[in-house]
Coordinates of C-alpha atoms and ligand atoms in Angstrom, one line a residue:
X1 CA -50.9 11.3 -97.6
X2 CA -52.3 14.2 -99.4
X3 CA -54.4 16.6 -97.5
X4 CA -57.5 18.6 -98.1
X5 CA -59.1 21.1 -95.9
X6 CA -62.9 21.8 -96.5
X7 CA -64.9 24.5 -94.9
X8 CA -68.4 25.7 -94.8
X9 CA -69.0 29.4 -93.9
X10 CA -69.6 29.9 -90.2
X11 CA -73.4 30.3 -90.1
X12 CA -74.7 33.4 -88.6
X13 CA -76.9 32.7 -85.7
X14 CA -79.6 35.1 -86.6
X15 CA -81.5 32.2 -88.4
X16 CA -82.1 28.6 -87.9
X17 CA -80.7 26.0 -90.2
X18 CA -82.5 26.0 -93.6
X19 CA -82.1 24.8 -97.1
X20 CA -79.2 27.2 -98.0
X21 CA -77.1 26.1 -94.9
X22 CA -77.9 22.5 -95.5
X23 CA -76.9 22.5 -99.1
X24 CA -73.4 24.0 -98.5
X25 CA -73.0 21.6 -95.6
X26 CA -74.0 18.5 -97.5
X27 CA -71.7 19.6 -100.4
X28 CA -68.8 20.0 -97.9
X29 CA -69.6 16.5 -96.3
X30 CA -69.8 14.8 -99.8
X31 CA -66.4 16.3 -100.9
X32 CA -64.8 15.2 -97.7
X33 CA -66.1 11.6 -98.1
X34 CA -65.2 11.6 -101.8
X35 CA -61.5 12.8 -101.1
X36 CA -61.2 10.2 -98.2
X37 CA -62.4 7.5 -100.5
X38 CA -59.5 8.4 -103.0
X39 CA -57.0 8.3 -100.2
X40 CA -56.7 11.9 -98.9
X41 CA -56.5 12.9 -95.3
X42 CA -59.5 15.3 -95.1
X43 CA -60.5 17.8 -92.4
X44 CA -63.9 19.3 -92.4
X45 CA -64.7 22.6 -90.4
X46 CA -68.0 24.1 -89.8
X47 CA -69.4 26.4 -87.0
X48 CA -71.2 29.5 -86.2
X49 CA -70.5 33.2 -86.5
X50 CA -71.9 34.9 -83.3
X51 CA -70.9 38.6 -82.9
X52 CA -72.3 41.8 -84.4
X53 CA -75.2 44.1 -84.2
X54 CA -77.7 41.8 -85.6
X55 CA -77.1 39.2 -82.8
X56 CA -77.3 41.9 -80.1
X57 CA -80.5 43.2 -81.4
X58 CA -82.0 39.6 -81.9
X59 CA -81.0 38.8 -78.3
X60 CA -82.6 42.0 -77.0
X61 CA -85.8 41.1 -78.8
X62 CA -85.7 37.7 -77.3
X63 CA -85.1 39.1 -73.8
X64 CA -81.8 37.2 -73.4
X65 CA -78.1 38.0 -73.5
X66 CA -76.3 37.8 -76.7
X67 CA -74.2 34.9 -75.4
X68 CA -77.4 32.9 -74.4
X69 CA -78.9 33.7 -77.6
X70 CA -75.9 32.5 -79.5
X71 CA -75.6 29.3 -77.4
X72 CA -79.1 28.4 -78.2
X73 CA -78.8 28.9 -81.9
X74 CA -75.3 27.5 -82.3
X75 CA -76.4 24.3 -80.4
X76 CA -79.3 24.1 -82.9
X77 CA -76.9 24.1 -85.9
X78 CA -74.6 21.5 -84.1
X79 CA -77.4 19.1 -83.4
X80 CA -79.0 19.6 -86.8
X81 CA -75.8 18.5 -88.5
X82 CA -75.3 15.7 -86.1
X83 CA -78.8 14.4 -86.8
X84 CA -78.1 14.9 -90.5
X85 CA -75.0 12.7 -90.2
X86 CA -72.5 15.4 -91.3
X87 CA -69.0 14.1 -90.7
X88 CA -67.5 17.4 -89.6
X89 CA -64.2 17.2 -87.8
X90 CA -64.5 20.4 -85.8
X91 CA -67.3 22.8 -84.9
X92 CA -65.9 26.4 -84.1
X93 CA -67.8 29.2 -82.5
X94 CA -66.4 32.8 -82.8
X95 CA -67.1 33.1 -79.1
X96 CA -64.6 30.3 -78.4
X97 CA -61.9 31.6 -76.3
X98 CA -59.1 30.3 -78.5
X99 CA -60.7 32.0 -81.5
X100 CA -61.0 35.4 -79.8
X101 CA -57.4 35.0 -78.7
X102 CA -56.3 34.3 -82.2
X103 CA -58.2 37.2 -83.7
X104 CA -56.5 39.5 -81.2
X105 CA -53.1 38.2 -82.0
X106 CA -53.5 38.7 -85.7
X107 CA -55.0 42.2 -85.2
X108 CA -51.9 43.2 -83.1
X109 CA -49.6 41.7 -85.6
X110 CA -51.3 43.7 -88.5
X111 CA -51.6 46.9 -86.3
X112 CA -47.7 46.6 -85.4
X113 CA -46.9 46.3 -89.1
X114 CA -48.6 49.6 -89.7
X115 CA -51.5 48.1 -91.7
X116 CA -54.2 49.3 -89.5
X117 CA -54.7 53.2 -88.9
X118 CA -57.1 55.3 -86.9
X119 CA -59.4 57.6 -88.9
X120 CA -62.7 59.3 -89.2
X121 CA -65.3 58.2 -91.5
X122 CA -68.9 59.4 -92.2
X123 CA -71.2 57.8 -94.4
X124 CA -74.6 56.1 -94.9
X125 CA -74.9 53.1 -92.6
X126 CA -77.4 50.3 -92.7
X127 CA -77.9 48.8 -89.3
X128 CA -79.3 45.7 -90.7
X129 CA -76.2 45.0 -92.9
X130 CA -73.9 46.3 -90.3
X131 CA -72.1 48.3 -93.0
X132 CA -71.6 51.7 -94.7
X133 CA -73.2 52.1 -98.3
X134 CA -72.1 54.3 -101.1
X135 CA -74.8 56.3 -102.9
X136 CA -74.2 54.1 -105.9
X137 CA -75.0 50.9 -104.1
X138 CA -78.4 52.1 -102.8
X139 CA -81.7 51.5 -104.7
X140 CA -84.0 54.6 -104.5
X141 CA -81.9 55.7 -101.5
X142 CA -82.6 52.4 -99.8
X143 CA -80.5 49.5 -98.6
X144 CA -81.2 46.8 -101.5
X145 CA -81.3 44.0 -98.8
X146 CA -83.5 45.7 -96.1
X147 CA -85.5 48.3 -98.2
X148 CA -84.8 50.9 -95.5
X149 CA -83.0 54.1 -95.9
X150 CA -79.5 54.0 -94.2
X151 CA -78.6 56.7 -91.6
X152 CA -75.7 59.1 -91.9
X153 CA -73.3 58.4 -89.1
X154 CA -69.8 59.8 -88.5
X155 CA -67.4 58.2 -86.2
X156 CA -63.7 57.4 -85.6
X157 CA -62.6 54.0 -86.4
X158 CA -59.8 51.8 -87.2
X159 CA -59.2 50.9 -90.8
X160 CA -57.4 48.1 -92.5
X161 CA -55.2 49.2 -95.4
X162 CA -57.0 47.1 -97.9
X163 CA -56.5 49.3 -100.9
X164 CA -52.8 48.6 -100.6
X165 CA -53.3 45.0 -101.7
X166 CA -55.5 45.6 -104.6
X167 CA -52.8 45.1 -107.3
X168 CA -51.5 41.9 -105.6
X169 CA -55.1 40.5 -105.2
X170 CA -55.8 41.0 -109.1
X171 CA -52.4 39.4 -109.9
X172 CA -53.2 36.4 -107.6
X173 CA -56.5 36.0 -109.3
X174 CA -55.0 36.3 -112.8
X175 CA -52.2 33.9 -112.0
X176 CA -54.5 31.2 -110.8
X177 CA -57.6 31.1 -113.0
X178 CA -59.5 28.7 -110.7
X179 CA -58.6 30.4 -107.4
X180 CA -62.3 31.5 -107.4
X181 CA -64.7 29.2 -109.3
X182 CA -66.8 28.8 -111.1
X183 CA -65.7 31.3 -113.7
X184 CA -68.6 33.7 -113.4
X185 CA -67.7 34.7 -109.9
X186 CA -64.1 35.1 -110.7
X187 CA -65.2 37.5 -113.4
X188 CA -67.6 39.2 -111.0
X189 CA -64.6 39.8 -108.5
X190 CA -62.3 41.0 -111.3
X191 CA -64.9 43.4 -112.5
X192 CA -65.3 44.8 -109.0
X193 CA -61.5 45.2 -108.6
X194 CA -61.4 47.5 -111.7
X195 CA -62.7 50.2 -109.4
X196 CA -60.3 51.5 -106.8
X197 CA -60.5 49.4 -103.6
X198 CA -61.2 51.3 -100.4
X199 CA -59.7 50.6 -97.0
X200 CA -61.9 48.4 -94.7
X201 CA -63.3 49.7 -91.4
X202 CA -62.5 46.9 -89.0
X203 CA -63.9 48.4 -85.8
X204 CA -67.1 49.4 -84.0
X205 CA -67.1 51.8 -81.0
X206 CA -68.1 50.1 -77.8
X207 CA -70.4 53.1 -77.2
X208 CA -72.6 51.5 -80.1
X209 CA -71.8 47.9 -79.9
X210 CA -70.4 45.9 -77.1
X211 CA -71.1 42.4 -78.6
X212 CA -67.7 41.7 -80.3
X213 CA -64.1 41.0 -79.8
X214 CA -62.2 43.8 -78.1
X215 CA -59.4 45.4 -80.1
X216 CA -56.1 44.4 -78.4
X217 CA -54.8 48.0 -79.0
X218 CA -57.9 50.1 -78.0
X219 CA -60.5 48.8 -75.6
X220 CA -63.0 51.4 -76.7
X221 CA -63.6 49.3 -79.8
X222 CA -64.7 45.9 -80.8
X223 CA -63.8 44.0 -83.9
X224 CA -66.0 44.3 -87.1
X225 CA -67.9 41.1 -87.3
X226 CA -66.4 40.0 -90.7
X227 CA -62.8 40.6 -89.7
X228 CA -63.5 38.3 -86.7
X229 CA -65.5 35.6 -88.5
X230 CA -63.2 35.0 -91.6
X231 CA -60.2 34.2 -89.2
X232 CA -62.1 31.2 -88.1
X233 CA -60.6 29.2 -91.0
X234 CA -57.0 29.6 -89.7
X235 CA -57.8 29.9 -86.0
X236 CA -59.5 26.5 -86.0
X237 CA -56.3 24.9 -87.4
X238 CA -54.0 26.8 -85.1
X239 CA -56.1 25.5 -82.2
X240 CA -55.8 21.9 -83.7
X241 CA -52.1 22.3 -83.2
X242 CA -49.3 20.1 -84.6
X243 CA -48.6 21.0 -88.3
X244 CA -52.2 21.5 -89.0
X245 CA -51.9 25.2 -90.0
X246 CA -48.9 24.6 -92.2
X247 CA -50.2 21.5 -94.0
X248 CA -54.0 21.8 -94.2
X249 CA -54.2 25.6 -94.6
X250 CA -52.7 25.8 -98.2
X251 CA -55.2 23.1 -99.2
X252 CA -58.2 25.0 -98.1
X253 CA -61.4 24.6 -100.2
X254 CA -63.9 27.2 -99.0
X255 CA -67.5 26.6 -99.9
X256 CA -69.9 29.7 -99.8
X257 CA -73.1 30.8 -101.3
X258 CA -72.8 33.7 -103.7
X259 CA -74.1 36.3 -101.1
X260 CA -70.8 36.3 -99.3
X261 CA -68.6 36.5 -102.2
X262 CA -67.2 39.9 -101.6
X263 CA -65.9 39.2 -98.0
X264 CA -64.5 35.9 -99.1
X265 CA -63.0 37.0 -102.3
X266 CA -61.8 40.6 -101.4
X267 CA -61.5 41.1 -97.6
X268 CA -60.3 37.6 -96.7
X269 CA -57.4 37.3 -99.2
X270 CA -56.1 40.8 -98.4
X271 CA -56.3 40.0 -94.6
X272 CA -54.3 36.9 -95.4
X273 CA -51.6 38.9 -97.3
X274 CA -51.3 41.3 -94.4
X275 CA -51.1 38.6 -91.8
X276 CA -48.2 36.9 -93.9
X277 CA -50.4 33.7 -94.5
X278 CA -50.7 32.0 -98.0
X279 CA -54.0 32.2 -99.9
X280 CA -56.6 29.5 -99.7
X281 CA -56.5 26.8 -102.5
X282 CA -60.0 27.6 -103.9
X283 CA -63.0 29.7 -103.2
X284 CA -65.9 27.6 -104.5
X285 CA -69.1 29.6 -104.9
X286 CA -72.6 28.2 -105.3
X287 CA -75.9 29.8 -106.3
X288 CA -79.3 30.1 -104.6
X289 CA -82.2 27.7 -104.2
X290 CA -85.2 29.4 -105.6
X291 CA -88.6 28.5 -104.3
X292 CA -91.5 28.0 -106.5
X293 CA -93.4 30.3 -104.1
X294 CA -90.8 33.1 -104.2
X295 CA -87.9 33.8 -101.9
X296 CA -87.7 31.6 -98.9
X297 CA -89.0 33.5 -95.9
X298 CA -90.7 32.8 -92.5
X299 CA -93.6 35.0 -93.4
X300 CA -94.3 33.0 -96.5
X301 CA -94.1 29.9 -94.5
X302 CA -91.9 28.2 -97.1
X303 CA -88.7 27.7 -95.1
X304 CA -87.3 24.3 -95.8
X305 CA -86.0 22.7 -92.6
X306 CA -83.4 19.9 -93.0
X307 CA -84.8 17.7 -90.1
X308 CA -88.3 17.9 -91.6
X309 CA -87.0 16.8 -95.1
X310 CA -85.0 14.0 -93.3
X311 CA -88.1 12.8 -91.4
X312 CA -90.3 12.9 -94.5
X313 CA -88.0 11.6 -97.3
X314 CA -85.1 10.2 -95.6
X315 CA -81.6 12.1 -95.4
X316 CA -80.1 10.2 -98.3
X317 CA -83.0 10.9 -100.7
X318 CA -82.8 14.6 -99.7
X319 CA -79.0 14.6 -100.2
X320 CA -79.4 13.0 -103.6
X321 CA -81.8 15.6 -104.8
X322 CA -79.7 18.5 -103.5
X323 CA -76.6 17.3 -105.2
X324 CA -78.3 16.0 -108.3
X325 CA -80.6 19.0 -109.0
X326 CA -78.3 22.0 -108.6
X327 CA -75.3 22.6 -111.0
X328 CA -72.9 24.0 -108.5
X329 CA -72.4 27.7 -109.2
X330 CA -75.9 28.1 -110.7
X331 CA -79.3 28.8 -109.2
X332 CA -81.7 25.9 -108.9
X333 CA -85.4 25.5 -108.3
X334 CA -86.6 23.7 -105.1
X335 CA -90.0 22.0 -105.2
X336 CA -91.3 19.0 -103.5
X337 CA -92.8 17.8 -106.7
X338 CA -89.2 17.8 -108.2
X339 CA -87.9 16.0 -105.2
X340 CA -90.6 13.4 -105.2
X341 CA -90.0 12.9 -109.1
X342 CA -86.4 12.3 -108.5
X343 CA -87.0 10.0 -105.7
X344 CA -89.4 7.8 -107.6
X345 CA -87.6 7.9 -111.0
X346 CA -83.9 7.8 -109.9
X347 CA -84.0 6.0 -106.5
X348 CA -87.1 3.8 -106.4
X349 CA -87.4 2.8 -110.0
X350 CA -83.8 2.8 -111.1
X351 CA -81.4 2.0 -108.2
X352 CA -83.9 0.4 -105.8
X353 CA -85.2 -1.9 -108.5
X354 CA -81.9 -3.0 -109.7
X355 CA -80.8 -3.9 -106.2
X356 CA -84.0 -5.9 -105.7
X357 CA -83.9 -7.6 -108.9
X358 CA -80.3 -8.9 -108.7
X359 CA -80.7 -10.0 -105.1
X360 CA -84.0 -11.7 -105.9
X361 CA -82.6 -13.8 -108.7
X362 CA -79.5 -14.6 -106.5
X363 CA -81.9 -15.8 -103.9
X364 CA -84.2 -17.6 -106.2
X365 CA -81.6 -19.5 -108.3
X366 CA -78.8 -20.0 -105.8
X367 CA -80.3 -19.5 -102.4
X368 CA -78.0 -16.3 -102.1
X369 CA -74.8 -18.2 -102.6
X370 CA -72.4 -16.4 -105.1
X371 CA -71.4 -18.6 -108.0
X372 CA -67.8 -18.5 -109.5
X373 CA -66.7 -16.5 -112.6
X374 CA -64.6 -18.3 -115.1
X375 CA -61.5 -17.0 -116.8
X376 CA -63.4 -16.4 -120.0
X377 CA -65.6 -13.4 -119.9
X378 CA -68.2 -12.6 -122.6
X379 CA -68.0 -9.4 -124.4
X380 CA -71.0 -8.2 -122.4
X381 CA -69.2 -9.1 -119.1
X382 CA -66.1 -7.2 -120.2
X383 CA -68.2 -4.1 -121.3
X384 CA -70.0 -4.0 -117.9
X385 CA -66.9 -4.0 -115.9
X386 CA -65.3 -1.4 -118.3
X387 CA -68.3 0.8 -117.9
X388 CA -67.8 1.0 -114.2
X389 CA -64.1 1.7 -114.5
X390 CA -64.9 4.4 -117.0
X391 CA -67.7 5.9 -114.8
X392 CA -65.2 6.0 -111.8
X393 CA -62.7 7.9 -113.9
X394 CA -65.3 10.4 -115.0
X395 CA -66.8 10.6 -111.6
X396 CA -63.5 11.6 -110.0
X397 CA -62.9 14.3 -112.8
X398 CA -66.3 15.8 -112.1
X399 CA -65.7 15.8 -108.2
X400 CA -62.5 17.7 -108.7
X401 CA -64.5 20.4 -110.3
X402 CA -67.4 20.2 -108.0
X403 CA -69.8 19.0 -110.7
X404 CA -71.8 16.9 -108.4
X405 CA -74.8 16.6 -110.7
X406 CA -72.6 15.5 -113.5
X407 CA -70.9 12.9 -111.2
X408 CA -74.2 11.4 -110.3
X409 CA -75.3 11.4 -113.9
X410 CA -72.2 9.4 -114.7
X411 CA -73.0 6.8 -112.0
X412 CA -76.6 6.5 -113.1
X413 CA -75.5 5.9 -116.8
X414 CA -73.6 2.9 -115.4
X415 CA -76.8 1.8 -113.6
X416 CA -78.6 2.1 -117.0
X417 CA -76.0 0.1 -118.6
X418 CA -76.3 -2.5 -115.9
X419 CA -80.1 -2.8 -116.6
X420 CA -79.3 -3.2 -120.2
X421 CA -76.8 -6.0 -119.4
X422 CA -79.6 -7.9 -117.7
X423 CA -81.7 -7.6 -120.8
X424 CA -78.8 -8.6 -123.0
X425 CA -77.6 -11.6 -121.0
X426 CA -81.2 -12.5 -120.1
X427 CA -80.7 -14.7 -117.0
X428 CA -84.3 -15.3 -116.4
X429 CA -84.7 -16.7 -119.8
X430 CA -81.9 -19.1 -119.3
X431 CA -83.2 -20.2 -116.0
X432 CA -86.9 -20.0 -116.8
X433 CA -89.1 -22.7 -118.3
X434 CA -88.6 -22.9 -122.1
X435 CA -90.9 -25.1 -124.1
X436 CA -88.8 -27.8 -125.9
X437 CA -85.6 -26.8 -124.3
X438 CA -83.8 -28.5 -121.6
X439 CA -81.9 -26.4 -119.2
X440 CA -78.2 -27.5 -119.0
X441 CA -75.6 -27.3 -116.2
X442 CA -73.8 -24.9 -118.4
X443 CA -76.8 -22.6 -118.7
X444 CA -77.0 -22.7 -115.0
X445 CA -73.2 -22.0 -114.6
X446 CA -73.6 -19.0 -117.0
X447 CA -76.5 -17.6 -115.0
X448 CA -74.3 -17.8 -111.9
X449 CA -71.5 -15.8 -113.8
X450 CA -74.0 -13.2 -114.9
X451 CA -75.3 -12.8 -111.3
X452 CA -71.7 -12.6 -110.1
X453 CA -71.0 -9.7 -112.5
X454 CA -74.3 -8.0 -111.4
X455 CA -73.3 -8.3 -107.8
X456 CA -70.0 -6.7 -108.7
X457 CA -72.0 -3.9 -110.3
X458 CA -73.9 -3.3 -107.1
X459 CA -70.7 -3.5 -105.1
X460 CA -69.2 -0.8 -107.3
X461 CA -72.4 1.3 -107.1
X462 CA -72.1 1.1 -103.2
X463 CA -68.5 2.2 -103.2
X464 CA -69.0 5.2 -105.7
X465 CA -72.4 6.3 -104.2
X466 CA -71.0 6.3 -100.6
X467 CA -69.9 10.1 -100.6
X468 CA -73.3 11.2 -101.8
X469 CA -75.5 8.7 -100.0
X470 CA -73.6 7.2 -97.1
X471 CA -76.5 5.4 -95.4
X472 CA -77.7 3.8 -98.7
X473 CA -74.2 2.7 -99.4
X474 CA -74.0 1.1 -95.9
X475 CA -77.3 -0.6 -96.6
X476 CA -76.1 -2.1 -99.9
X477 CA -72.8 -3.3 -98.3
X478 CA -75.0 -5.0 -95.6
X479 CA -77.3 -6.7 -98.3
X480 CA -74.1 -7.9 -100.1
X481 CA -72.7 -8.9 -96.7
X482 CA -69.3 -7.3 -97.5
X483 CA -66.9 -5.3 -95.4
X484 CA -64.8 -2.4 -96.5
X485 CA -61.8 -4.4 -98.0
X486 CA -64.3 -6.3 -100.2
X487 CA -65.8 -2.9 -101.3
X488 CA -62.5 -2.0 -103.0
X489 CA -61.3 -5.4 -104.3
X490 CA -60.8 -5.8 -108.0
X491 CA -63.9 -6.8 -110.2
X492 CA -64.4 -10.6 -109.9
X493 CA -62.3 -11.0 -106.8
X494 CA -64.5 -9.6 -104.0
X495 CA -66.9 -12.6 -103.5
X496 CA -65.0 -15.7 -102.2
X497 CA -66.4 -19.1 -102.9
X498 CA -69.6 -19.8 -100.9
X499 CA -70.2 -16.2 -100.0
X500 CA -73.8 -15.7 -99.3
X501 CA -75.6 -12.4 -100.0
X502 CA -78.9 -11.4 -98.2
X503 CA -82.5 -11.5 -99.7
X504 CA -83.7 -8.1 -101.2
X505 CA -85.4 -5.4 -99.4
X506 CA -87.0 -2.1 -100.5
X507 CA -84.4 0.7 -100.3
X508 CA -86.7 3.5 -101.5
X509 CA -90.4 3.0 -101.4
X510 CA -92.2 4.8 -104.2
X511 CA -93.9 8.0 -103.0
X512 CA -97.5 8.2 -104.2
X513 CA -98.6 11.8 -105.0
X514 CA -101.9 13.3 -105.2
X515 CA -101.5 14.0 -109.0
X516 CA -101.1 10.3 -109.7
X517 CA -104.7 9.6 -108.5
Ligands
ZN601 ZN1 -79.2 46.7 -95.1

C-alpha cells in the first residue's frame, strides 16, 4: 500500500488556536482523508512547539512555570482539534521525553561529524523573534515584526555549518521543481540562496535561557528552538517505531504558512543532509487570511476562533468556506459576509436543495423504495454518470496539486449538471397531472429510473465530498441508508431491489442576514 505522511507545523504555544492554525490543520485533515479514500495508508502528525524565550517570558507574565504554561496551551490545541473532528494520528509535544532524546541524539551525531563548532558571534538580537538580525533586514533600525530596536549582544555559541550545504540545497531544489510549492515560494527560496548562506547559531546560553533542550555535549547551553522543533517531523516517526521512519519519512508532505518558509526551506533540509536523512517529498506553502478589519489581533478583537465558528455555522460549513475560498499559496480574504454567502449559495441552495428535492420525490412517488434501472440508458443518463466520472478524475488531479478550491468547484459543477438533468428529464412532469394525458406504467418506470440515477449522483457526491465535509457526507450516507461498500459500488449497482432511502431533511438551513431585511 502506498504511503503518505502529512504534517502541520508544530504550533507555538504563545497563542491560542486561531484561523491560521485552523486552516493548515483542516487542509492536512482533508488531504489525509482524500489520500485514504484513494487507497493510501496515511499518517497525520500535529502538535505543539514549546521551548524558547517567548514561552519563558509568557509563563513569567502568567505567574506559572514554562512547563505548566505549555501544558495548558498544548491541551487547548489538542482539545480544539478533537472538537473539530481532526483525524490526526499522533500529537507530538517538543517537551515529550522521546522527542528531547531524539534531538540530543541528532545533535550529538552532527557534532561528532564535525558539523557543529563553537564560536563567538556579536550582532543585533531581537528578543521577540529570538534571532539575530542583519542591518539590511531591519526597517528604520527596528525589527520588522516587533517594531522594536534589537539589542547588540555578543556571546559564544554553537554553530551548525549550514553554509556548507548551500550548493547541494540549490541543486536539490533545481532537480525537483515541485519540492517547494507553489512555484512562487520556490522562486523566493532560490532568490534567497543567491546570497551566501551563513552558518546557523543553534544554541542559547543557559545564563540567558533555561527553557530548552540541553546540548548533549555542553550543559551550559540549550538548543535553539527551531533546531529542536523541526526535528519533530522525524522524531515522531522514530518514536512510532517499526519501519515508520524508513517508509513514511520520504513521503512527507509538510504544510506550512508562508511566515515559516525560511526555517522549513533552508534550515530543515540542510539539517536533514547533515543528519544523513533524505529530504521531505514536498514543502507546501500557503498564504495568509486577511481580515477586512486589518491584521488579525487580540487588540482589534477580530481573532477568529475555530470553536466559535463551529458553534455558529457548523464545522463542515466552516471547512467548506476555508477550502473553497482560498487558492492554496495565495492570500485570501476572510469575512463573515463571504462565509454566509457561500453557505447560502453553495450549501443551502445548491447541495442542500438537491438532496431534499431528490429524496422528496423518491418519498412521494415510491414511498422511498428505490426502483430498478434497465439495461438501456438514455443519453441524459449516460451523460450524468459520465459527468461524475470526469469530475472524480479532475478532482483527484487537483488534490494532487493541493488545489482544494478547484477540486470543490469541479464537484459543484457536477451538482449543477445534476440539477440540469432534473430539468431535462422532468420527472415531476411525468408524474404530475397533465390535462388530457394519461400516465402510463412506462412513465412511472422511467421516473423510477431517473430517480435511481439521481440517487447515484447523491451517492457520488457523498463519496467525493467526504474528505472536505466528513459529517455532511456521513449524513448523506445515512439519508441514503447505505454503508461504506455501497458508497464505492459502480453506478447503477449500489441500490439493491427493495432498498429504501430516508425522507429528506434540511442539511444546511439558510442563514438570514441583516442586509436581506
Ligand atoms: Zn522581532
